[in-house]
Coordinates of C-alpha atoms and ligand atoms in Angstrom, one line a residue:
X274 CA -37.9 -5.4 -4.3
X275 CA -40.0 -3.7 -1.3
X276 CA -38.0 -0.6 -0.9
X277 CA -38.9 -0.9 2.9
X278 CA -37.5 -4.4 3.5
X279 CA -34.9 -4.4 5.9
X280 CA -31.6 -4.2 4.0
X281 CA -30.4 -7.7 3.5
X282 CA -26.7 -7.6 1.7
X283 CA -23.9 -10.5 1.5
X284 CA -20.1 -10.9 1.5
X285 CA -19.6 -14.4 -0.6
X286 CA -15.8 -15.0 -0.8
X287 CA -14.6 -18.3 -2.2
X288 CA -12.1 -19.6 0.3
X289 CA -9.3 -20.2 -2.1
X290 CA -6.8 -17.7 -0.4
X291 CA -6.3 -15.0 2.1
X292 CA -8.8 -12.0 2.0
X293 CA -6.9 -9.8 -0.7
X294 CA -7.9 -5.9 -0.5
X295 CA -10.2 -6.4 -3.4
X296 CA -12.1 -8.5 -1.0
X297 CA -12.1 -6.3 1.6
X298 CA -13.2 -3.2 -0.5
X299 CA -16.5 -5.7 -1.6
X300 CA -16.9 -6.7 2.1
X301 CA -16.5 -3.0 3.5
X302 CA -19.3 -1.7 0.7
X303 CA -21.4 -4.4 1.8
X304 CA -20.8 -4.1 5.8
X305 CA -21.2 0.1 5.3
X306 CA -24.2 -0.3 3.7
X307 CA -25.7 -2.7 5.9
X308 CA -24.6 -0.7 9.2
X309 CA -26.1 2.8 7.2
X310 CA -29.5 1.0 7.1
X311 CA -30.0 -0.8 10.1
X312 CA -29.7 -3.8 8.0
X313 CA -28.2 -7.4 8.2
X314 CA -24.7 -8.3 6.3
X315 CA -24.7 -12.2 5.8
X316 CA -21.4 -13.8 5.2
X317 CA -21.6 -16.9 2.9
X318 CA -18.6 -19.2 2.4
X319 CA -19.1 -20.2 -1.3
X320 CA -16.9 -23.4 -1.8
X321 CA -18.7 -25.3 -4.1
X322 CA -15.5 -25.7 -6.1
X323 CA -13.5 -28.2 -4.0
X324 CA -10.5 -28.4 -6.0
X325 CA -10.0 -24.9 -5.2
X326 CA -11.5 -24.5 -1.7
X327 CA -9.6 -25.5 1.4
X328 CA -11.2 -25.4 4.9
X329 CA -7.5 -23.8 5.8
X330 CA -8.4 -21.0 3.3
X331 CA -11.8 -20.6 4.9
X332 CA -10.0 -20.5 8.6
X333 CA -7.4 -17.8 7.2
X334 CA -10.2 -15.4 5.9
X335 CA -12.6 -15.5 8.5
X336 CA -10.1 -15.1 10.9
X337 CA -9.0 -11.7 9.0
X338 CA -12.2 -10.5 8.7
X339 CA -12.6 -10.9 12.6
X340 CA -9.2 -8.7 12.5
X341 CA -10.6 -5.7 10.5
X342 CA -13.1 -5.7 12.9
X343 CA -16.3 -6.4 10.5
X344 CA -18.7 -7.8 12.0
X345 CA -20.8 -10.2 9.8
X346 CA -25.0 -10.9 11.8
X347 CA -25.1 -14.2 10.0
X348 CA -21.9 -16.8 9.3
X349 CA -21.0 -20.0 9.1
X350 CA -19.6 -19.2 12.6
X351 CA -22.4 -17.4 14.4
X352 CA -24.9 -19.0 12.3
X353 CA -28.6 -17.7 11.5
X354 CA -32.3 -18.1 10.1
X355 CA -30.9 -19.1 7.1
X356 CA -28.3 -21.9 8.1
X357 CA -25.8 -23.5 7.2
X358 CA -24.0 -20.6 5.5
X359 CA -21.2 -22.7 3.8
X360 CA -22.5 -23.9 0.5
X361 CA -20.7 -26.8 0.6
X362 CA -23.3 -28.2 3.7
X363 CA -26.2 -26.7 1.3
X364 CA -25.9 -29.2 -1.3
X365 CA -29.6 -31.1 -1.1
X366 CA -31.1 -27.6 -0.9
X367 CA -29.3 -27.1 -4.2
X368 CA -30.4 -30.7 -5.8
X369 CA -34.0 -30.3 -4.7
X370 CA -33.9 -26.8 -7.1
X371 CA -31.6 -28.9 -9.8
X372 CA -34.6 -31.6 -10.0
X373 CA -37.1 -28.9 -10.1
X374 CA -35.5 -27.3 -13.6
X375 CA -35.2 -31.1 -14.7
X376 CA -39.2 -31.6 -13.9
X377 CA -39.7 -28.6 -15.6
X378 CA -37.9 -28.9 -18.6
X379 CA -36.0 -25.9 -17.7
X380 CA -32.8 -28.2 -17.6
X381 CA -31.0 -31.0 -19.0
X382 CA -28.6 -33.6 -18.7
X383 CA -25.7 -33.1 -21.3
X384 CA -23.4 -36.0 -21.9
X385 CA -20.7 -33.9 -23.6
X386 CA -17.0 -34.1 -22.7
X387 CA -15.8 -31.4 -21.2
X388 CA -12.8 -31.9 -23.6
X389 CA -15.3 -31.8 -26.4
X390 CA -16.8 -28.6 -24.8
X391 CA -13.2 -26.6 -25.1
X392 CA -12.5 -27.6 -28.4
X393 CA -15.5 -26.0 -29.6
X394 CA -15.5 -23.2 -27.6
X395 CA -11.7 -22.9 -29.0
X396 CA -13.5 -23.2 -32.7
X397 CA -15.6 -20.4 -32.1
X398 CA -13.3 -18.1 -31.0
X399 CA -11.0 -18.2 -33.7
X400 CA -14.1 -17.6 -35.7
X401 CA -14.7 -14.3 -33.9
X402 CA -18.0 -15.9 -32.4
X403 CA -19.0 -16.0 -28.8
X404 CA -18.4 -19.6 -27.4
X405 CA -22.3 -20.2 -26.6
X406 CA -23.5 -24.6 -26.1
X407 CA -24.3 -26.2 -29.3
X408 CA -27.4 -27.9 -27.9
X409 CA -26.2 -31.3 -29.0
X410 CA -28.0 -33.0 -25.7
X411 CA -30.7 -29.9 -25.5
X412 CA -33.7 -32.5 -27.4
X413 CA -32.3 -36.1 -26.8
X414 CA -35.2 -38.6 -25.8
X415 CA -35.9 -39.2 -22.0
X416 CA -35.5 -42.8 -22.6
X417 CA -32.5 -42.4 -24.2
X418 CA -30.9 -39.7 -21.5
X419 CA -32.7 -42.7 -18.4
X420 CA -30.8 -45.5 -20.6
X421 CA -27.5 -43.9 -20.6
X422 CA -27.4 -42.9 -17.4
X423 CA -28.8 -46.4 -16.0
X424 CA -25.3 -47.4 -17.9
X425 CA -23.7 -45.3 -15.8
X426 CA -22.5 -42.9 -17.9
X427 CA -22.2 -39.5 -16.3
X428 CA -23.7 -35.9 -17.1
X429 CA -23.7 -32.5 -15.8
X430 CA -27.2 -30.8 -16.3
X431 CA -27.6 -27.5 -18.2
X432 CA -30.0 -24.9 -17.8
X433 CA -31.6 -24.1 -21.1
X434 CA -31.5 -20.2 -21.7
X435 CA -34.1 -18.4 -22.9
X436 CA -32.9 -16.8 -26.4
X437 CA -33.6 -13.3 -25.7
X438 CA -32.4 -9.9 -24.4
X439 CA -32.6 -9.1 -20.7
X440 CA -32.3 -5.9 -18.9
X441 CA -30.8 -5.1 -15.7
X442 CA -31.1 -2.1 -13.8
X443 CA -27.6 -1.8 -12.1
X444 CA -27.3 0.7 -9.2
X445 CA -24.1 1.9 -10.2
X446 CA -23.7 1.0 -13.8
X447 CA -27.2 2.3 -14.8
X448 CA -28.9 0.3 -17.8
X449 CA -27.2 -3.4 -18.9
X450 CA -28.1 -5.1 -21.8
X451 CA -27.7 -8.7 -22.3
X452 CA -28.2 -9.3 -25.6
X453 CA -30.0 -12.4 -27.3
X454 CA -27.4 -15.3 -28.1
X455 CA -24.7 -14.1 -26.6
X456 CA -25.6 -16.5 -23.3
X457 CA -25.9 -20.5 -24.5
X458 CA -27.2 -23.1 -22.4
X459 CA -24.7 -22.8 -19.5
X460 CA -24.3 -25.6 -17.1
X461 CA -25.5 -25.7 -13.3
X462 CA -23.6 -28.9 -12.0
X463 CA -20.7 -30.8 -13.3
X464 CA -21.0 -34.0 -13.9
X465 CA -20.6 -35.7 -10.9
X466 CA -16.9 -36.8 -9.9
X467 CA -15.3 -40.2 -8.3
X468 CA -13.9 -38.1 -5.7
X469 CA -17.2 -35.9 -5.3
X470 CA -20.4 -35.8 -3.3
X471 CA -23.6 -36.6 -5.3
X472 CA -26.6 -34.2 -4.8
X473 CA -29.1 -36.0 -6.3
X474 CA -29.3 -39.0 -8.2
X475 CA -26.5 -38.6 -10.9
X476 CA -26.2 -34.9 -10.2
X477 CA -23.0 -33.3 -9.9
X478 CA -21.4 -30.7 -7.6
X479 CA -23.8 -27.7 -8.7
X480 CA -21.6 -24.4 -10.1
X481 CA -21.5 -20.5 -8.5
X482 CA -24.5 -19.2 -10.9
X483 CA -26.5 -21.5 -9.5
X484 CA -25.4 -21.6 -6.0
X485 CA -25.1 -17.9 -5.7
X486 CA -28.8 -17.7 -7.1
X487 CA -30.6 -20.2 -4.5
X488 CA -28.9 -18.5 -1.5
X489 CA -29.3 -15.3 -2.2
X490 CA -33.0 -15.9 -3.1
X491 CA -33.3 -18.3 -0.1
X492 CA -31.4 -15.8 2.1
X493 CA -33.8 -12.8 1.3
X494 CA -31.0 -10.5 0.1
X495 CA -31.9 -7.2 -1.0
X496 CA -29.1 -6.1 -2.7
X497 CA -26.1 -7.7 -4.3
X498 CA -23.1 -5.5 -4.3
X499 CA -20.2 -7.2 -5.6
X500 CA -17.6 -6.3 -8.2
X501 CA -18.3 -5.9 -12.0
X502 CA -16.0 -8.7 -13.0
X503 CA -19.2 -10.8 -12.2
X504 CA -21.3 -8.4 -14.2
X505 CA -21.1 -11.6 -16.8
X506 CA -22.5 -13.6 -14.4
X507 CA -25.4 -11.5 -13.8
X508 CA -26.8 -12.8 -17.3
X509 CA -27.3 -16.3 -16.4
X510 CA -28.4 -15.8 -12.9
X511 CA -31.0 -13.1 -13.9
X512 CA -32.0 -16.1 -15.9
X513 CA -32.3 -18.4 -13.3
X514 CA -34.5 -15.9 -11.0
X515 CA -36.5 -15.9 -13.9
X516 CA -36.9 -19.5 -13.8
X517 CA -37.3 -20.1 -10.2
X518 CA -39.7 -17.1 -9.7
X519 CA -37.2 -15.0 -7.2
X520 CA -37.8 -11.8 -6.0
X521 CA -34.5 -9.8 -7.8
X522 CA -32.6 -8.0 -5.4
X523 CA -31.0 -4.5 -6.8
X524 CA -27.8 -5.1 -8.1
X525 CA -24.7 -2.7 -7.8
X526 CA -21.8 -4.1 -9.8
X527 CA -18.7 -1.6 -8.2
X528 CA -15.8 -0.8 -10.7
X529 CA -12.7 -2.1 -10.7
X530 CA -9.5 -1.3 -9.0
X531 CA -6.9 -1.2 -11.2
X532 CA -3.0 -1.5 -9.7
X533 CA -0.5 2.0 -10.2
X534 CA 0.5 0.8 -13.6
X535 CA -3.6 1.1 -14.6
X536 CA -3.7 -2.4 -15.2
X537 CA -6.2 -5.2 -13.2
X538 CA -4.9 -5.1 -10.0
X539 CA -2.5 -8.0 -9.3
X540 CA -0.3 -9.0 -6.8
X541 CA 2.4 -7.2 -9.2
X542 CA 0.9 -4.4 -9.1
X543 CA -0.2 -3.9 -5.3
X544 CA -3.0 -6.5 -4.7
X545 CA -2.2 -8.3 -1.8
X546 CA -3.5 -9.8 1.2
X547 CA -5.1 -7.4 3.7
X548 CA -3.0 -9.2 6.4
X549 CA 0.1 -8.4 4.4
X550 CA -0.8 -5.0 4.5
X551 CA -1.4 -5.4 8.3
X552 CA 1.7 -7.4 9.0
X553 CA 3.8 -4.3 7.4
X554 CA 2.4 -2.0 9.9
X555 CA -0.7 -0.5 8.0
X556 CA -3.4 0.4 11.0
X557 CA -6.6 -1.4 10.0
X558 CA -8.5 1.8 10.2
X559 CA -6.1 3.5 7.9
X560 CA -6.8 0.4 4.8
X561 CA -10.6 0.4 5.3
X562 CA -11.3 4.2 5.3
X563 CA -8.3 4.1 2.1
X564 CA -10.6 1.3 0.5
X565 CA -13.7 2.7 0.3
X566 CA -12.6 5.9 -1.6
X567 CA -11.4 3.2 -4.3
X568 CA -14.6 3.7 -6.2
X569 CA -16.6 5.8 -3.8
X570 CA -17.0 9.3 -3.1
X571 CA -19.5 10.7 -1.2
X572 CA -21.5 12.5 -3.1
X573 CA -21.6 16.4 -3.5
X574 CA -24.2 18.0 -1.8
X575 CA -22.9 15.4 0.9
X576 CA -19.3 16.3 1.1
X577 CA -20.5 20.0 2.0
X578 CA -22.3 19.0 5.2
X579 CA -19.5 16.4 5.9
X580 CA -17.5 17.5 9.2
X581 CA -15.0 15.4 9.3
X582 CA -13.6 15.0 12.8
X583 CA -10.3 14.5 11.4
X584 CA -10.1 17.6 9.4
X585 CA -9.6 16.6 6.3
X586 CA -12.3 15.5 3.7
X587 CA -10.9 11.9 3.0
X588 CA -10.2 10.9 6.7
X589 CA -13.3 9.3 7.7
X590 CA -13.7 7.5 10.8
X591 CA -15.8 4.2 10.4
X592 CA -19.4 5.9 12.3
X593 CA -18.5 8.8 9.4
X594 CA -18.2 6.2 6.7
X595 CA -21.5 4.4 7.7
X596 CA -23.3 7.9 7.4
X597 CA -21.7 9.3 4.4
X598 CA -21.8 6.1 2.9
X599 CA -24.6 5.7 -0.1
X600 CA -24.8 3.6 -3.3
X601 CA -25.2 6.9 -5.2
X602 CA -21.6 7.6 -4.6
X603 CA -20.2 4.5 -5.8
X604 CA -18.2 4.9 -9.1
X605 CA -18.4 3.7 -12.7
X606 CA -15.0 4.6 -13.7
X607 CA -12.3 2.0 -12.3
X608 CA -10.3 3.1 -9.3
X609 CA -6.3 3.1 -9.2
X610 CA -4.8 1.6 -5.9
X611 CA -2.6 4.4 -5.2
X612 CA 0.0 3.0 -2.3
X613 CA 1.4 6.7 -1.7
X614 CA -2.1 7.5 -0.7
X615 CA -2.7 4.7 1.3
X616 CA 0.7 5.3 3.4
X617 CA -0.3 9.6 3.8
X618 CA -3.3 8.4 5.5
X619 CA -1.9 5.6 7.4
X620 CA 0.2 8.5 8.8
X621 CA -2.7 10.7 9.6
X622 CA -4.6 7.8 11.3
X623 CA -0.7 7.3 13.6
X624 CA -1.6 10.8 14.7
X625 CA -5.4 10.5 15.1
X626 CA -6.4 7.5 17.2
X627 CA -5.8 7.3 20.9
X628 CA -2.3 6.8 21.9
X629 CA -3.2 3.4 23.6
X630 CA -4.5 2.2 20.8
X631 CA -1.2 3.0 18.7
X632 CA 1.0 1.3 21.4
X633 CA -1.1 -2.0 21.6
X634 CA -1.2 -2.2 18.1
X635 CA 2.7 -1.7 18.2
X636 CA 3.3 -4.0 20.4
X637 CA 3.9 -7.3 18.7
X638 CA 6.3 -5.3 16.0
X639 CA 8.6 -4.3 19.2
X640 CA 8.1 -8.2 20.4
X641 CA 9.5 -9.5 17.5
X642 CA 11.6 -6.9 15.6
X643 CA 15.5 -7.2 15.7
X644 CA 16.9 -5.4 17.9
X645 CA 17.9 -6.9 21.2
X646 CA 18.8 -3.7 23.0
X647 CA 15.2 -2.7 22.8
X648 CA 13.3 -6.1 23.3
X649 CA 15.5 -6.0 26.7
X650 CA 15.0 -2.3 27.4
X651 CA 11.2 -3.2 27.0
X652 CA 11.2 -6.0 29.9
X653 CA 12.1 -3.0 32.7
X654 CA 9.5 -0.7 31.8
X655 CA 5.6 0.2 32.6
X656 CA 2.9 -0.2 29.9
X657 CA 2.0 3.5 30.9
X658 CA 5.7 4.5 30.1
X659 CA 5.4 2.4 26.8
X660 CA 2.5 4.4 25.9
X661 CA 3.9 7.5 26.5
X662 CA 7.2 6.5 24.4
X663 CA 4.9 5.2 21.7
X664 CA 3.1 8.7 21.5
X665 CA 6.1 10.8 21.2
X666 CA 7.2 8.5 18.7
X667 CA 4.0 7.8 16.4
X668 CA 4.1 11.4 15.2
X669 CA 6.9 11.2 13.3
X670 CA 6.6 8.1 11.7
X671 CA 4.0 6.4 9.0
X672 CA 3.8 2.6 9.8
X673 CA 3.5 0.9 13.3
X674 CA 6.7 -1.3 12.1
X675 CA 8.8 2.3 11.8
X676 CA 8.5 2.8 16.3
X677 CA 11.3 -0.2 16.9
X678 CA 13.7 1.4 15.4
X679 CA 12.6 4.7 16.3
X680 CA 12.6 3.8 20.0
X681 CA 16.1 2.7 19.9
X682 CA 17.2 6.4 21.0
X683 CA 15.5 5.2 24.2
X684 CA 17.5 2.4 24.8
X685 CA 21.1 3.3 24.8
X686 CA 22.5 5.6 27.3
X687 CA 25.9 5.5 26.4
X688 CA 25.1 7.0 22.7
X689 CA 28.0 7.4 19.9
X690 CA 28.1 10.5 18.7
X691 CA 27.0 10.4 15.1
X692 CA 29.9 12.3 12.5
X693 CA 26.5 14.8 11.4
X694 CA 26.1 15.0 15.4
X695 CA 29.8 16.0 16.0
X696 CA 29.9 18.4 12.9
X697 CA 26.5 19.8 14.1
X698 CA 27.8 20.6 17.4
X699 CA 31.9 21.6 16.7
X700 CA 30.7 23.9 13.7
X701 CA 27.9 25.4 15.8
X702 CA 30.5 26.6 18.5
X703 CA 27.9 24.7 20.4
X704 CA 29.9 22.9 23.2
X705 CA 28.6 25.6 25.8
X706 CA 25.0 24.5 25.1
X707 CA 25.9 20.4 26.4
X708 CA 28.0 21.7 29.3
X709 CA 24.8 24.0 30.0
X710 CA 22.5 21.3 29.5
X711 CA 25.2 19.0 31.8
X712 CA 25.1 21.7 34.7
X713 CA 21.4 22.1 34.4
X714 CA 20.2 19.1 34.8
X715 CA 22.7 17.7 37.7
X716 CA 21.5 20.2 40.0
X717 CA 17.3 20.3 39.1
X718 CA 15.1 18.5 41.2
X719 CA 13.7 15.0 40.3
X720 CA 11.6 14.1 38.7
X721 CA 12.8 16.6 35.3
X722 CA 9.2 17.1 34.2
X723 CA 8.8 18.5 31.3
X724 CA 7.8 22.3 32.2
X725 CA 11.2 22.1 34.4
X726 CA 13.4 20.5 31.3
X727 CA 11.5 23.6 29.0
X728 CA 12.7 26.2 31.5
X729 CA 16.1 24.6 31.5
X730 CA 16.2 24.9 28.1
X731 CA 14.7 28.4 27.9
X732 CA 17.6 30.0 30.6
X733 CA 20.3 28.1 28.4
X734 CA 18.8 29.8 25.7
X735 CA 19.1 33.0 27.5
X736 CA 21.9 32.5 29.2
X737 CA 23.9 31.9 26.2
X738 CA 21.8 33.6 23.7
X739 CA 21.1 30.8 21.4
X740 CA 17.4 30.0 19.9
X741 CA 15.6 27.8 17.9
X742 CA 17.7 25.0 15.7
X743 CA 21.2 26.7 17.7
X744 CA 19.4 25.6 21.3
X745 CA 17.6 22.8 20.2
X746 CA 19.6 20.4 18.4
X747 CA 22.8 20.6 20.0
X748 CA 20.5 19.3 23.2
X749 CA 19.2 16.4 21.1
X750 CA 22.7 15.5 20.0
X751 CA 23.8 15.7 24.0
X752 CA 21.1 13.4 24.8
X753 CA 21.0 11.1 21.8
X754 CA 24.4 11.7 20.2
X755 CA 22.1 11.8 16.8
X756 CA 20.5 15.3 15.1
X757 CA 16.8 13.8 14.4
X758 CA 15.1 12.4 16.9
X759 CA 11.9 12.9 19.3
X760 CA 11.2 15.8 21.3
X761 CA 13.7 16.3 24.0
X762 CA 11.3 18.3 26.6
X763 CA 9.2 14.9 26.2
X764 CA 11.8 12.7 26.1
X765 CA 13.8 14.0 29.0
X766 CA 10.7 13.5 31.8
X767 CA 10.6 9.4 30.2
X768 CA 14.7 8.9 30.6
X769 CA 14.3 10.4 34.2
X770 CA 17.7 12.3 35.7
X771 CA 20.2 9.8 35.8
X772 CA 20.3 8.5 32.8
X773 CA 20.3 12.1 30.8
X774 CA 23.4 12.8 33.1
X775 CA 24.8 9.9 31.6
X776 CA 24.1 10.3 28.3
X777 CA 25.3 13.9 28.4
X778 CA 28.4 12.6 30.2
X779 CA 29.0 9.5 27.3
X780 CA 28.7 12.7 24.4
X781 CA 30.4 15.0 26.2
X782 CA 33.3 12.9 26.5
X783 CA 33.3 12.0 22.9
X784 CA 33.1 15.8 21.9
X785 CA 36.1 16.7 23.4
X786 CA 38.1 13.7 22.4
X787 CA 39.9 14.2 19.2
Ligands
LIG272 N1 -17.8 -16.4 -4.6 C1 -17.7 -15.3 -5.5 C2 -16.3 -14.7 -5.4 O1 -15.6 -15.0 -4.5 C3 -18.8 -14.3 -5.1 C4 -19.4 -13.6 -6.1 C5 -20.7 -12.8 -5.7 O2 -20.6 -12.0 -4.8 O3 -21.7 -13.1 -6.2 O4 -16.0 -14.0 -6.3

């Protein structure tokens, strides 16, 4: 590869269900690496396999890579130099390069059943061998393969391997070696289906290997940066490249992220759907900059000159990521999903970004979450007072899903006095403090900003000489009837005058009733 070719790097999911965060981490590596180079990221729908493969699948995960904000240059949807990018409209591209191996003798057609096929590969595994093709159609006569076929008998074509070692020089796994024998004569289209388009004459839907070979070849990628459960994979295409005469891109095969119990991640063990993830209040920014530590680390000498604007050496913002971002720092060892993690930084991320962009984001959990005293107390009030609720709230909480419930104490100006409340107050002799607080605020001046609410609070303090918890809570419980809760010198300017009065009134009342 021309180590001054503009980077050229793919995403290639097969659309056979939502975008799960293993996805994601392979589309993030990709898109980082792309954005760190000035380069291009392609994404290729690769739905060769049409048992598996539903347009419906392909709608769901385009449409939640649009909502993690990764932007693909080329796609089936924005198209490209190299269109179409859904292999499925690629097909004669792929039969003109199946006929080229047949012309070449680089490929066959193989009349074995594919029952045949898994009995033997059963055999050989019981045997301790490595299931490789037989060759039992690798020399049959061309009349004889032209006869059966005129008959109408069908055949998938194999690609004969070349029985010796090959070497690949992985950018994260260092030296592979595929050693003589262990690949077989591995097939590059099924034979062709009743129910399935033909791309040449007699030749069946072609398979991934193949597939993935032509386009990225055709496509001009540079690199190929995709899990290692494909590092098998790499064997027969490295093959085919050989074959074809492709330029080989540099290949970085990432390790594997394994769930909390160390095992493969599954949807068990945590792997799930990045919109699942979404849809239980994770911010997006908090699951990408989480899933590209799985496996990455910038590396050391980077880490010192890292600023971080967040503070803290794992909180990257997505400009950081692009420019700490490097192959170099991608990890051999496998990497375990830890969810604790993921939920500490979700929590940082509720602090860090702006508070708009916390309460638009919140917003469709307080449209549809249950509780009907807040979905109505919503309908009276300004965005700009949502936002400032939303901002007083996000601080204490981890998850965009937690603010409902937390904004409840917004909603309610007759509040019950909770038994901890009651207990706080009666054994805190703190009854003067509400009365205060009562007194206070029915004679200041509207609006109670929040300097004028922190002196009121302050010549309470004084007047009565209580401080800290003493002062503060027994305020909270006058205005909320509850012990935790937001700020009061924040809350207090959003409630406005009347309704503390009330609220104070409701708990006062319930204080002194028995
Ligand atoms: N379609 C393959 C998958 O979804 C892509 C593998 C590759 O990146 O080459 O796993």
């Amino acid at each position: 590869m021309n180590p001054n070719a503009p980077v050229r790097v793919r995403y290639a999911p097969s659309p056979t269900g939502y975008l799960h965060v293993g996805g994601v981490r392979t589309l993030l590596f990709n898109y980082l690496y792309a954005r760190k180079h000035g380069g291009t990221l392609i994404l290729r729908i690769e739905d060769t396999d049409q048992a598996r493969s539903t347009p419906e699948h392909e709608r769901m995960l385009l449409g939640d890579v649009v909502e993690l904000g990764i932007e693909a240059e080329e796609s089936p949807g924005k198209g490209g130099p190299h269109a179409p990018y859904r292999q499925s409209e690629r097909l004669p591209i792929y039969g003109r390069y199946v006929q080229q191996l047949l012309d070449s003798g680089k490929a066959y057609h193989c009349f074995c059943p594919a029952e045949m096929i898994a009995e033997k590969r059963e055999a050989a595994l019981k045997l301790g061998r490595t299931p490789v093709y037989d060759g039992t159609c690798a020399h049959l006569p061309q009349e004889l393969v032209s006869r059966r076929l005129s008959a109408g008998e069908k055949a998938g074509i194999r690609f004969r391997a070349p029985n010796r070692s090959y070497l690949l020089e992985d950018a994260v796994r260092g030296q592979v070696e595929f050693k003589a024998g262990t690949v077989g004569d591995f097939l590059i289209t099924r034979s062709p289906q009743p129910h399935e388009k033909e791309i040449g004459t007699g030749i069946g839907m072609p398979v991934y290997n193949f597939c993935c070979v032509i386009d990225d070849a055709l496509m001009g990628m540079t690199h190929v940066i995709r899990g290692e459960d494909h590092l098998s994979n790499t064997a027969r295409q490295l093959m085919l490249y050989e074959a074809f005469g492709f330029k080989l891109p540099v290949f970085a095969h990432t390790a594997m992220v394994l769930g909390s119990d160390r095992q493969k991640l599954s949807k068990r063990n945590g792997d799930s759907a990045a919109r699942d993830y979404l849809e239980q209040g994770y911010l997006k920014e908090a699951l990408l900059n989480f899933l590209t530590f799985l496996g990455w680390n910038p590396k050391l000498e980077q880490k010192e000159s890292l600023k971080p604007r967040s503070g803290h050496a794992e909180i990257l913002f997505m400009d950081e990521l692009i420019a700490a971002f490097d192959l170099t720092g991608l990890q051999k060892a496998p990497a375990v999903f830890d969810l604790d993690k993921l939920k500490w930084m979700n929590a940082q991320y509720m602090k860090l970004l702006p508070a708009e962009t916390i309460a638009s984001r919140a917003r469709p959990f307080f449209e549809k979450c249950d509780l009907p005293e807040v979905r109505e107390g919503l309908k009276g009030v300004s965005e700009e007072w949502f936002v400032r609720m939303v901002d007083l709230l996000r601080v204490d909480h981890g998850l965009l899903s937690d603010l409902p419930l937390a904004s409840k104490v917004f909603f309610n100006d007759e509040p019950e006095l909770s038994v901890e409340a009651r207990l706080a107050v009666v054994e805190g002799n703190s009854v003067p403090v509400v009365t205060a607080l009562k007194n206070a605020i029915e004679s200041a001046a509207e609006p109670v900003t929040q300097e004028a609410f922190e002196a009121i609070q302050k010549q309470i303090g004084t007047q009565l000489n209580v401080k800290g918890k003493a002062l503060f809570i027994p305020i909270r419980v006058a205005l909320t009837g509850q012990v935790h809760g937001p700020e009061m010198k924040k809350a207090v300017p959003l409630l406005g005058k009347s309704r503390a009065l009330s609220r104070i009134r409701a708990v006062e009342k319930q204080l002194h009733a028995v």
